[in-house]
PDB file of C-alpha atoms and ligand atoms in Angstrom:
ATOM      1  CA  MET M   1     -34.462  17.805  33.146  1.00 85.00           C
ATOM      2  CA  GLU M   2     -32.963  15.820  30.395  1.00 92.00           C
ATOM      3  CA  LEU M   3     -29.505  16.885  28.281  1.00 95.00           C
ATOM      4  CA  TRP M   4     -28.568  15.289  24.849  1.00 97.00           C
ATOM      5  CA  PHE M   5     -25.656  15.707  22.756  1.00 98.00           C
ATOM      6  CA  THR M   6     -25.637  15.540  18.888  1.00 98.00           C
ATOM      7  CA  GLU M   7     -23.014  15.143  16.282  1.00 98.00           C
ATOM      8  CA  TYR M   8     -23.757  16.726  13.106  1.00 96.00           C
ATOM      9  CA  GLN M   9     -22.659  14.075  11.407  1.00 95.00           C
ATOM     10  CA  THR M  10     -23.594  15.792   8.188  1.00 92.00           C
ATOM     11  CA  PRO M  11     -25.324  19.825   7.558  1.00 94.00           C
ATOM     12  CA  ALA M  12     -28.803  17.000   6.825  1.00 94.00           C
ATOM     13  CA  ILE M  13     -28.405  14.658  10.200  1.00 96.00           C
ATOM     14  CA  GLY M  14     -27.379  14.280  13.541  1.00 97.00           C
ATOM     15  CA  PHE M  15     -26.379  11.505  16.363  1.00 98.00           C
ATOM     16  CA  SER M  16     -27.124  11.828  20.085  1.00 98.00           C
ATOM     17  CA  CYS M  17     -26.892  10.491  23.521  1.00 97.00           C
ATOM     18  CA  LYS M  18     -28.763  11.891  26.457  1.00 98.00           C
ATOM     19  CA  SER M  19     -25.905  12.958  29.053  1.00 97.00           C
ATOM     20  CA  THR M  20     -25.930  12.675  32.637  1.00 96.00           C
ATOM     21  CA  SER M  21     -22.913  14.814  32.499  1.00 97.00           C
ATOM     22  CA  THR M  22     -19.658  16.844  31.415  1.00 97.00           C
ATOM     23  CA  LEU M  23     -16.672  16.056  32.276  1.00 98.00           C
ATOM     24  CA  ARG M  24     -14.734  18.233  31.242  1.00 98.00           C
ATOM     25  CA  THR M  25     -14.503  20.820  28.155  1.00 98.00           C
ATOM     26  CA  GLU M  26     -11.660  22.404  26.749  1.00 98.00           C
ATOM     27  CA  LYS M  27      -9.631  24.597  23.807  1.00 98.00           C
ATOM     28  CA  THR M  28      -6.645  23.007  23.548  1.00 97.00           C
ATOM     29  CA  ALA M  29      -4.040  24.391  21.081  1.00 96.00           C
ATOM     30  CA  PHE M  30      -4.715  22.455  17.954  1.00 94.00           C
ATOM     31  CA  GLN M  31      -8.844  21.599  19.017  1.00 94.00           C
ATOM     32  CA  ASP M  32     -12.186  21.647  21.132  1.00 96.00           C
ATOM     33  CA  LEU M  33     -12.283  18.814  23.771  1.00 98.00           C
ATOM     34  CA  ALA M  34     -14.703  17.449  25.681  1.00 98.00           C
ATOM     35  CA  VAL M  35     -15.742  14.661  27.759  1.00 98.00           C
ATOM     36  CA  ILE M  36     -18.810  13.807  29.052  1.00 98.00           C
ATOM     37  CA  GLU M  37     -21.005  10.556  30.216  1.00 98.00           C
ATOM     38  CA  THR M  38     -23.736   9.165  28.359  1.00 98.00           C
ATOM     39  CA  GLU M  39     -26.472   7.047  29.607  1.00 97.00           C
ATOM     40  CA  GLN M  40     -26.011   3.909  26.034  1.00 98.00           C
ATOM     41  CA  PHE M  41     -21.869   4.705  25.311  1.00 98.00           C
ATOM     42  CA  GLY M  42     -19.999   5.068  28.997  1.00 98.00           C
ATOM     43  CA  ARG M  43     -17.832   7.842  28.990  1.00 98.00           C
ATOM     44  CA  MET M  44     -17.391   9.511  24.837  1.00 98.00           C
ATOM     45  CA  LEU M  45     -14.502  11.778  23.933  1.00 98.00           C
ATOM     46  CA  LEU M  46     -15.340  14.491  21.656  1.00 98.00           C
ATOM     47  CA  LEU M  47     -12.508  16.914  19.269  1.00 96.00           C
ATOM     48  CA  ASP M  48     -14.041  19.757  17.578  1.00 95.00           C
ATOM     49  CA  GLY M  49     -17.707  18.226  18.262  1.00 96.00           C
ATOM     50  CA  MET M  50     -17.257  14.358  16.461  1.00 96.00           C
ATOM     51  CA  VAL M  51     -17.067  11.289  18.505  1.00 98.00           C
ATOM     52  CA  MET M  52     -13.964   9.899  18.903  1.00 98.00           C
ATOM     53  CA  THR M  53     -14.208   7.217  21.065  1.00 98.00           C
ATOM     54  CA  THR M  54     -16.212   5.768  23.431  1.00 98.00           C
ATOM     55  CA  GLU M  55     -15.194   3.297  27.040  1.00 98.00           C
ATOM     56  CA  LYS M  56     -18.290   0.430  25.299  1.00 98.00           C
ATOM     57  CA  ASP M  57     -17.827   0.639  21.746  1.00 98.00           C
ATOM     58  CA  GLU M  58     -13.836   1.651  21.013  1.00 98.00           C
ATOM     59  CA  PHE M  59     -12.830  -1.746  21.046  1.00 98.00           C
ATOM     60  CA  ILE M  60     -14.603  -2.943  17.297  1.00 98.00           C
ATOM     61  CA  TYR M  61     -12.448   0.430  15.745  1.00 98.00           C
ATOM     62  CA  HIS M  62      -9.058  -0.459  17.988  1.00 98.00           C
ATOM     63  CA  GLU M  63      -8.898  -4.214  16.854  1.00 98.00           C
ATOM     64  CA  MET M  64      -9.777  -3.646  13.391  1.00 98.00           C
ATOM     65  CA  ILE M  65      -7.044  -0.218  13.048  1.00 98.00           C
ATOM     66  CA  SER M  66      -4.936  -2.417  14.137  1.00 98.00           C
ATOM     67  CA  LEU M  67      -5.381  -6.194  14.522  1.00 98.00           C
ATOM     68  CA  VAL M  68      -5.299  -6.781   9.921  1.00 98.00           C
ATOM     69  CA  ALA M  69      -1.821  -4.572   9.742  1.00 98.00           C
ATOM     70  CA  CYS M  70       0.129  -6.953  12.969  1.00 98.00           C
ATOM     71  CA  ASN M  71      -1.091  -9.904  12.025  1.00 98.00           C
ATOM     72  CA  SER M  72      -0.732  -9.914   8.294  1.00 98.00           C
ATOM     73  CA  HIS M  73       2.425  -8.271   7.911  1.00 98.00           C
ATOM     74  CA  PRO M  74       5.084 -11.203   9.303  1.00 98.00           C
ATOM     75  CA  ASN M  75       7.580  -9.377  11.726  1.00 98.00           C
ATOM     76  CA  PRO M  76       5.115  -6.316  12.942  1.00 98.00           C
ATOM     77  CA  GLU M  77       8.257  -5.361  15.604  1.00 98.00           C
ATOM     78  CA  ASN M  78       7.718  -2.084  15.123  1.00 98.00           C
ATOM     79  CA  VAL M  79       4.848  -0.246  15.143  1.00 98.00           C
ATOM     80  CA  LEU M  80       3.971   3.604  14.365  1.00 98.00           C
ATOM     81  CA  ILE M  81       1.235   5.777  15.365  1.00 98.00           C
ATOM     82  CA  ILE M  82      -0.183   8.559  14.338  1.00 97.00           C
ATOM     83  CA  GLY M  83      -2.561  10.610  16.235  1.00 96.00           C
ATOM     84  CA  GLY M  84      -4.591   8.214  18.371  1.00 98.00           C
ATOM     85  CA  GLY M  85      -4.099   9.653  21.760  1.00 98.00           C
ATOM     86  CA  ASP M  86      -5.793   8.357  23.794  1.00 98.00           C
ATOM     87  CA  GLY M  87      -4.190   5.148  23.031  1.00 98.00           C
ATOM     88  CA  GLY M  88      -6.491   3.250  22.710  1.00 98.00           C
ATOM     89  CA  THR M  89      -4.640   1.489  19.263  1.00 98.00           C
ATOM     90  CA  LEU M  90      -1.654   1.154  21.293  1.00 98.00           C
ATOM     91  CA  ARG M  91      -2.853  -0.524  23.282  1.00 98.00           C
ATOM     92  CA  GLU M  92      -3.874  -3.456  20.930  1.00 98.00           C
ATOM     93  CA  VAL M  93      -0.298  -2.558  18.962  1.00 98.00           C
ATOM     94  CA  VAL M  94       1.822  -3.917  22.531  1.00 98.00           C
ATOM     95  CA  ARG M  95      -0.835  -6.698  23.536  1.00 98.00           C
ATOM     96  CA  HIS M  96       0.264  -8.192  19.932  1.00 98.00           C
ATOM     97  CA  PRO M  97       3.175 -10.506  20.770  1.00 98.00           C
ATOM     98  CA  ALA M  98       5.228 -10.272  17.439  1.00 98.00           C
ATOM     99  CA  VAL M  99       5.119  -6.263  18.116  1.00 98.00           C
ATOM    100  CA  LYS M 100       8.873  -5.023  20.149  1.00 98.00           C
ATOM    101  CA  GLN M 101       7.640  -0.931  20.470  1.00 98.00           C
ATOM    102  CA  GLY M 102       4.449   0.770  19.708  1.00 98.00           C
ATOM    103  CA  THR M 103       5.731   4.310  19.523  1.00 98.00           C
ATOM    104  CA  LEU M 104       2.682   7.405  19.332  1.00 98.00           C
ATOM    105  CA  VAL M 105       2.691  10.455  18.059  1.00 97.00           C
ATOM    106  CA  GLU M 106       0.514  12.525  18.948  1.00 97.00           C
ATOM    107  CA  ILE M 107       0.181  16.605  18.628  1.00 95.00           C
ATOM    108  CA  ASP M 108      -1.782  17.290  21.098  1.00 96.00           C
ATOM    109  CA  GLU M 109      -1.150  16.879  24.671  1.00 98.00           C
ATOM    110  CA  ARG M 110      -4.214  17.701  26.043  1.00 98.00           C
ATOM    111  CA  VAL M 111      -5.490  14.078  24.079  1.00 98.00           C
ATOM    112  CA  VAL M 112      -3.596  11.871  26.490  1.00 98.00           C
ATOM    113  CA  GLN M 113      -4.013  13.906  29.139  1.00 98.00           C
ATOM    114  CA  ALA M 114      -7.890  13.233  28.825  1.00 98.00           C
ATOM    115  CA  ALA M 115      -7.846   9.562  28.416  1.00 98.00           C
ATOM    116  CA  ARG M 116      -5.819   9.130  31.004  1.00 98.00           C
ATOM    117  CA  ASP M 117      -7.456  11.524  34.478  1.00 98.00           C
ATOM    118  CA  PHE M 118     -10.895   9.252  31.995  1.00 98.00           C
ATOM    119  CA  PHE M 119     -10.696   6.918  30.406  1.00 98.00           C
ATOM    120  CA  PRO M 120      -8.324   4.477  32.239  1.00 98.00           C
ATOM    121  CA  SER M 121      -9.283   1.303  30.353  1.00 98.00           C
ATOM    122  CA  ILE M 122      -8.818   2.966  27.074  1.00 98.00           C
ATOM    123  CA  SER M 123      -5.565   4.573  27.992  1.00 98.00           C
ATOM    124  CA  CYS M 124      -4.092   1.311  29.859  1.00 98.00           C
ATOM    125  CA  ALA M 125      -0.608   0.391  27.656  1.00 98.00           C
ATOM    126  CA  LEU M 126       0.630   4.373  27.550  1.00 98.00           C
ATOM    127  CA  ASP M 127       3.197   3.450  30.132  1.00 98.00           C
ATOM    128  CA  HIS M 128       3.420   0.080  28.963  1.00 98.00           C
ATOM    129  CA  VAL M 129       7.381  -1.247  28.290  1.00 98.00           C
ATOM    130  CA  LYS M 130       6.880  -1.753  24.727  1.00 98.00           C
ATOM    131  CA  SER M 131       5.161   1.995  23.965  1.00 98.00           C
ATOM    132  CA  LYS M 132       6.703   4.650  23.185  1.00 98.00           C
ATOM    133  CA  VAL M 133       4.600   8.369  23.915  1.00 98.00           C
ATOM    134  CA  LEU M 134       5.963  11.148  21.745  1.00 98.00           C
ATOM    135  CA  ILE M 135       3.957  14.665  21.852  1.00 98.00           C
ATOM    136  CA  GLU M 136       4.752  16.178  18.009  1.00 96.00           C
ATOM    137  CA  ASP M 137       3.907  16.590  15.109  1.00 95.00           C
ATOM    138  CA  GLY M 138       2.946  13.308  13.037  1.00 95.00           C
ATOM    139  CA  ILE M 139       3.730  15.073   9.725  1.00 95.00           C
ATOM    140  CA  LYS M 140       6.996  16.899  10.771  1.00 95.00           C
ATOM    141  CA  TYR M 141       7.210  13.252  12.190  1.00 96.00           C
ATOM    142  CA  VAL M 142       6.717  11.295   9.406  1.00 96.00           C
ATOM    143  CA  GLN M 143       9.079  14.115   7.273  1.00 94.00           C
ATOM    144  CA  GLU M 144      12.371  13.615   9.347  1.00 92.00           C
ATOM    145  CA  ASN M 145      12.846   9.710   9.242  1.00 84.00           C
ATOM    146  CA  GLU M 146      13.576   6.882   7.235  1.00 78.00           C
ATOM    147  CA  ASN M 147      13.278   2.989   7.223  1.00 74.00           C
ATOM    148  CA  CYS M 148      12.165   2.407  10.920  1.00 92.00           C
ATOM    149  CA  TYR M 149       9.196   1.267  11.088  1.00 98.00           C
ATOM    150  CA  ASP M 150       7.327  -2.385   9.540  1.00 98.00           C
ATOM    151  CA  ILE M 151       3.512  -0.932  10.243  1.00 98.00           C
ATOM    152  CA  VAL M 152       2.351   2.632  10.295  1.00 98.00           C
ATOM    153  CA  ILE M 153      -0.870   3.169  11.869  1.00 98.00           C
ATOM    154  CA  VAL M 154      -2.803   6.367  11.453  1.00 98.00           C
ATOM    155  CA  ASP M 155      -5.487   7.110  13.754  1.00 97.00           C
ATOM    156  CA  SER M 156      -7.000  10.936  13.031  1.00 93.00           C
ATOM    157  CA  THR M 157      -9.816  12.240  12.983  1.00 90.00           C
ATOM    158  CA  ASP M 158     -11.820  13.321   9.975  1.00 90.00           C
ATOM    159  CA  PRO M 159     -10.069  15.361   7.638  1.00 88.00           C
ATOM    160  CA  VAL M 160     -11.049  18.700   9.053  1.00 81.00           C
ATOM    161  CA  GLY M 161      -8.548  20.813  11.686  1.00 73.00           C
ATOM    162  CA  PRO M 162      -4.928  19.540  12.228  1.00 69.00           C
ATOM    163  CA  ALA M 163      -5.692  16.426  10.567  1.00 81.00           C
ATOM    164  CA  ILE M 164      -6.174  17.668   6.876  1.00 87.00           C
ATOM    165  CA  GLU M 165      -3.480  16.728   5.977  1.00 89.00           C
ATOM    166  CA  LEU M 166      -2.607  13.443   7.257  1.00 92.00           C
ATOM    167  CA  PHE M 167      -5.119  12.534   3.891  1.00 92.00           C
ATOM    168  CA  SER M 168      -2.715  13.937   1.685  1.00 93.00           C
ATOM    169  CA  LYS M 169      -0.629  12.636  -0.923  1.00 94.00           C
ATOM    170  CA  SER M 170       2.881  13.984   0.066  1.00 94.00           C
ATOM    171  CA  PHE M 171       1.800  12.884   3.558  1.00 96.00           C
ATOM    172  CA  TYR M 172       2.199   8.886   2.298  1.00 97.00           C
ATOM    173  CA  ALA M 173       5.141   8.786   0.175  1.00 97.00           C
ATOM    174  CA  ASN M 174       6.972   9.781   3.256  1.00 96.00           C
ATOM    175  CA  VAL M 175       4.766   7.171   5.484  1.00 97.00           C
ATOM    176  CA  TYR M 176       5.945   5.238   2.576  1.00 97.00           C
ATOM    177  CA  LYS M 177      10.044   5.859   3.277  1.00 96.00           C
ATOM    178  CA  LEU M 178       9.559   5.445   6.974  1.00 96.00           C
ATOM    179  CA  LEU M 179       8.464   2.240   6.144  1.00 97.00           C
ATOM    180  CA  ARG M 180      10.493  -0.815   5.487  1.00 97.00           C
ATOM    181  CA  ASP M 181      11.166  -2.483   2.321  1.00 97.00           C
ATOM    182  CA  ASP M 182       8.081  -4.410   3.845  1.00 97.00           C
ATOM    183  CA  GLY M 183       6.125  -2.321   5.238  1.00 98.00           C
ATOM    184  CA  MET M 184       2.416  -1.585   5.711  1.00 98.00           C
ATOM    185  CA  LEU M 185       0.375   2.106   6.103  1.00 98.00           C
ATOM    186  CA  VAL M 186      -3.559   1.520   7.320  1.00 98.00           C
ATOM    187  CA  VAL M 187      -5.318   4.891   7.602  1.00 98.00           C
ATOM    188  CA  GLN M 188      -8.929   5.515   8.917  1.00 97.00           C
ATOM    189  CA  SER M 189     -10.574   6.160   5.807  1.00 97.00           C
ATOM    190  CA  ASP M 190     -15.012   7.319   7.295  1.00 97.00           C
ATOM    191  CA  SER M 191     -17.688   6.771   6.223  1.00 97.00           C
ATOM    192  CA  PRO M 192     -18.455   4.838   2.501  1.00 97.00           C
ATOM    193  CA  TYR M 193     -22.312   6.273   3.280  1.00 96.00           C
ATOM    194  CA  TYR M 194     -21.332  10.226   4.043  1.00 96.00           C
ATOM    195  CA  HIS M 195     -18.108  10.381   3.170  1.00 95.00           C
ATOM    196  CA  PRO M 196     -17.226   8.373   0.019  1.00 96.00           C
ATOM    197  CA  GLU M 197     -15.367  11.208  -1.264  1.00 95.00           C
ATOM    198  CA  VAL M 198     -13.031  10.921   1.841  1.00 95.00           C
ATOM    199  CA  VAL M 199     -12.879   7.169   1.467  1.00 97.00           C
ATOM    200  CA  ARG M 200     -11.909   7.698  -2.454  1.00 97.00           C
ATOM    201  CA  MET M 201      -9.156  10.155  -1.410  1.00 95.00           C
ATOM    202  CA  ALA M 202      -7.306   8.704   0.948  1.00 96.00           C
ATOM    203  CA  PHE M 203      -7.407   5.414  -0.878  1.00 97.00           C
ATOM    204  CA  ASN M 204      -7.068   7.066  -3.987  1.00 97.00           C
ATOM    205  CA  GLY M 205      -4.126   8.718  -2.512  1.00 97.00           C
ATOM    206  CA  ILE M 206      -2.316   5.325  -0.961  1.00 98.00           C
ATOM    207  CA  LYS M 207      -3.194   3.317  -4.334  1.00 97.00           C
ATOM    208  CA  ASP M 208      -0.922   5.836  -5.991  1.00 97.00           C
ATOM    209  CA  ILE M 209       2.666   5.707  -3.953  1.00 98.00           C
ATOM    210  CA  PHE M 210       1.975   1.624  -3.008  1.00 98.00           C
ATOM    211  CA  PRO M 211       2.137  -1.600  -5.004  1.00 98.00           C
ATOM    212  CA  LEU M 212      -0.364  -2.951  -2.747  1.00 98.00           C
ATOM    213  CA  THR M 213      -4.292  -1.223  -1.765  1.00 98.00           C
ATOM    214  CA  LYS M 214      -6.521  -2.610  -0.038  1.00 98.00           C
ATOM    215  CA  LEU M 215     -10.103  -1.171   1.562  1.00 98.00           C
ATOM    216  CA  TYR M 216     -11.711  -3.154   4.871  1.00 98.00           C
ATOM    217  CA  LEU M 217     -14.985  -2.043   6.980  1.00 98.00           C
ATOM    218  CA  ALA M 218     -15.948  -2.528  10.348  1.00 98.00           C
ATOM    219  CA  ASN M 219     -19.372  -1.862  11.912  1.00 98.00           C
ATOM    220  CA  ILE M 220     -18.821   0.987  14.876  1.00 98.00           C
ATOM    221  CA  PRO M 221     -22.137   2.224  16.335  1.00 98.00           C
ATOM    222  CA  THR M 222     -21.190   5.948  17.295  1.00 98.00           C
ATOM    223  CA  TYR M 223     -19.627   6.930  13.972  1.00 98.00           C
ATOM    224  CA  PRO M 224     -21.082   8.364  11.323  1.00 97.00           C
ATOM    225  CA  SER M 225     -23.265   5.898   9.740  1.00 97.00           C
ATOM    226  CA  GLY M 226     -22.504   2.748  11.875  1.00 97.00           C
ATOM    227  CA  LEU M 227     -20.155   2.054   8.311  1.00 98.00           C
ATOM    228  CA  TRP M 228     -16.433   2.453   8.577  1.00 98.00           C
ATOM    229  CA  SER M 229     -13.763   1.922   6.326  1.00 98.00           C
ATOM    230  CA  PHE M 230     -10.323   1.729   6.721  1.00 98.00           C
ATOM    231  CA  THR M 231      -7.224   1.718   3.777  1.00 98.00           C
ATOM    232  CA  ILE M 232      -3.928  -0.725   4.057  1.00 98.00           C
ATOM    233  CA  GLY M 233      -1.181   0.082   1.662  1.00 98.00           C
ATOM    234  CA  SER M 234       1.002  -2.273   1.773  1.00 98.00           C
ATOM    235  CA  LYS M 235       4.969  -3.265  -0.361  1.00 98.00           C
ATOM    236  CA  LYS M 236       4.782  -6.751  -0.229  1.00 98.00           C
ATOM    237  CA  HIS M 237       2.826  -8.097   1.776  1.00 98.00           C
ATOM    238  CA  ASP M 238      -1.196  -9.214   1.137  1.00 98.00           C
ATOM    239  CA  PRO M 239      -3.469  -7.652   4.441  1.00 98.00           C
ATOM    240  CA  GLU M 240      -5.942  -9.738   3.525  1.00 98.00           C
ATOM    241  CA  GLN M 241      -4.193 -13.176   4.610  1.00 96.00           C
ATOM    242  CA  PRO M 242      -3.570 -13.489   8.275  1.00 98.00           C
ATOM    243  CA  CYS M 243      -0.177 -14.926   8.902  1.00 97.00           C
ATOM    244  CA  HIS M 244      -0.442 -14.683  13.035  1.00 97.00           C
ATOM    245  CA  THR M 245      -3.322 -16.127  14.921  1.00 97.00           C
ATOM    246  CA  HIS M 246      -3.299 -13.282  17.476  1.00 96.00           C
ATOM    247  CA  GLN M 247      -7.102 -12.932  18.315  1.00 97.00           C
ATOM    248  CA  GLN M 248      -7.172 -13.713  22.539  1.00 95.00           C
ATOM    249  CA  GLY M 249      -9.086 -10.539  24.290  1.00 97.00           C
ATOM    250  CA  CYS M 250     -10.476  -9.860  21.327  1.00 98.00           C
ATOM    251  CA  ARG M 251     -14.153  -8.839  21.327  1.00 98.00           C
ATOM    252  CA  TYR M 252     -14.218  -7.803  17.427  1.00 98.00           C
ATOM    253  CA  TYR M 253     -11.784  -9.523  15.874  1.00 98.00           C
ATOM    254  CA  THR M 254     -11.220 -12.570  14.712  1.00 98.00           C
ATOM    255  CA  ASN M 255      -9.325 -14.456  11.666  1.00 97.00           C
ATOM    256  CA  LYS M 256     -12.218 -15.460   9.842  1.00 98.00           C
ATOM    257  CA  LEU M 257     -13.436 -11.340  10.353  1.00 98.00           C
ATOM    258  CA  HIS M 258     -10.103 -10.207   9.430  1.00 98.00           C
ATOM    259  CA  GLU M 259     -10.727 -11.972   5.673  1.00 98.00           C
ATOM    260  CA  ALA M 260     -14.668 -11.309   5.768  1.00 98.00           C
ATOM    261  CA  ALA M 261     -13.806  -7.720   5.843  1.00 98.00           C
ATOM    262  CA  PHE M 262     -12.138  -6.844   2.992  1.00 98.00           C
ATOM    263  CA  GLN M 263     -15.724  -8.626   1.039  1.00 98.00           C
ATOM    264  CA  LEU M 264     -17.011  -5.170   0.136  1.00 98.00           C
ATOM    265  CA  PRO M 265     -20.327  -4.238  -0.619  1.00 97.00           C
ATOM    266  CA  VAL M 266     -21.137  -3.494  -4.383  1.00 97.00           C
ATOM    267  CA  LEU M 267     -21.733   0.550  -3.354  1.00 96.00           C
ATOM    268  CA  VAL M 268     -18.228   0.874  -1.399  1.00 98.00           C
ATOM    269  CA  LYS M 269     -16.661  -0.673  -4.659  1.00 97.00           C
ATOM    270  CA  GLN M 270     -17.916   1.393  -6.482  1.00 97.00           C
ATOM    271  CA  ILE M 271     -16.633   3.849  -4.844  1.00 97.00           C
ATOM    272  CA  ILE M 272     -13.402   2.907  -4.814  1.00 97.00           C
ATOM    273  CA  GLY M 273     -13.548   1.975  -8.714  1.00 93.00           C
ATOM    274  CA  ASN M 274     -13.556  -1.940  -7.823  1.00 77.00           C
ATOM    275  CA  GLY M 275     -10.008  -1.612  -6.171  1.00 72.00           C
ATOM    276  CA  GLU M 276      -8.448  -1.531  -9.387  1.00 69.00           C
TER     277      GLU M 276
HETATM  278  N1  LIG B   1     -10.226   8.260  15.421  1.00 97.69           N
HETATM  279  C1  LIG B   1     -11.873   8.089  14.219  1.00 97.69           C
HETATM  280  C2  LIG B   1     -12.227   8.984  14.288  1.00 97.69           C
HETATM  281  C3  LIG B   1     -13.356   9.381  13.364  1.00 97.69           C
HETATM  282  C4  LIG B   1     -14.553   9.418  14.296  1.00 97.69           C
HETATM  283  N2  LIG B   1     -15.449  10.248  13.320  1.00 97.69           N
HETATM  284  C5  LIG B   1     -16.594  11.281  13.797  1.00 97.69           C
HETATM  285  N3  LIG B   1     -16.709  11.270  14.489  1.00 97.69           N
HETATM  286  N4  LIG B   1     -16.968  12.381  12.580  1.00 97.69           N
HETATM  287  C6  LIG B   1     -10.266   8.280  16.584  1.00 97.69           C
HETATM  288  C7  LIG B   1      -8.891   8.269  17.078  1.00 97.69           C
HETATM  289  C8  LIG B   1      -9.538   6.733  18.120  1.00 97.69           C
HETATM  290  N5  LIG B   1      -8.584   6.470  18.973  1.00 97.69           N
END
């Protein structure tokens, strides 16, 4: 018998994968968590029925959410990741030669545990000497700290469930205070095809707080529509221009692609009002 998992990416479209086994299903204090084995993408982590990451294509998202900011900030010594409990973003951050410490603040300890149990290639840097892992509410964490990070990366789920507030203006304003004078904020800002309203909300929310705001894209096969957006708010440095050449070991990111990722199709420019 064939077993298939489907993420309903919108009420009108589903993305299905043939699954060979189910490794874990549980209700955590925050969400439904599942780990399944798929034929096409290897192991897949699901939260509330949405694909978070897979063994085969995780590198695209994790390199792109981490290295664009780390390579365009001249001195990215202290980097904070909100969410991202699987550890993939942290792995890319601590691999960067200029980073001295990567701090991960994940609200759901069970996500970290699932990553440790089933995704060794993604979670491998959770115990790295440059890593610090805190099981805490990221929203509270940004309220309570000030002026201490060079980069903040929000590696959240879509804006449903515990992540809704991570897309709010008050959250972005608290991140602004948490960043040093030349800091940068990066968020995953959803699919321009299926959720233009989320792209717009993230972009406009960040633009209201940060002097420089830019959107960039990556192709991620297991995320809705495959075309995924990220938004960067910067206090000073232009995120489009890499000043570090770090790209060793990458399978998606290159310095040239870094600049190209900011070249937006007309339909995406229209969503964010030309970015002006
Ligand atoms: N964070 C972004 C997941 C968004 C995917 N959305 C969806 N499948 N509807 C993933 C965490 C990876 N570290």
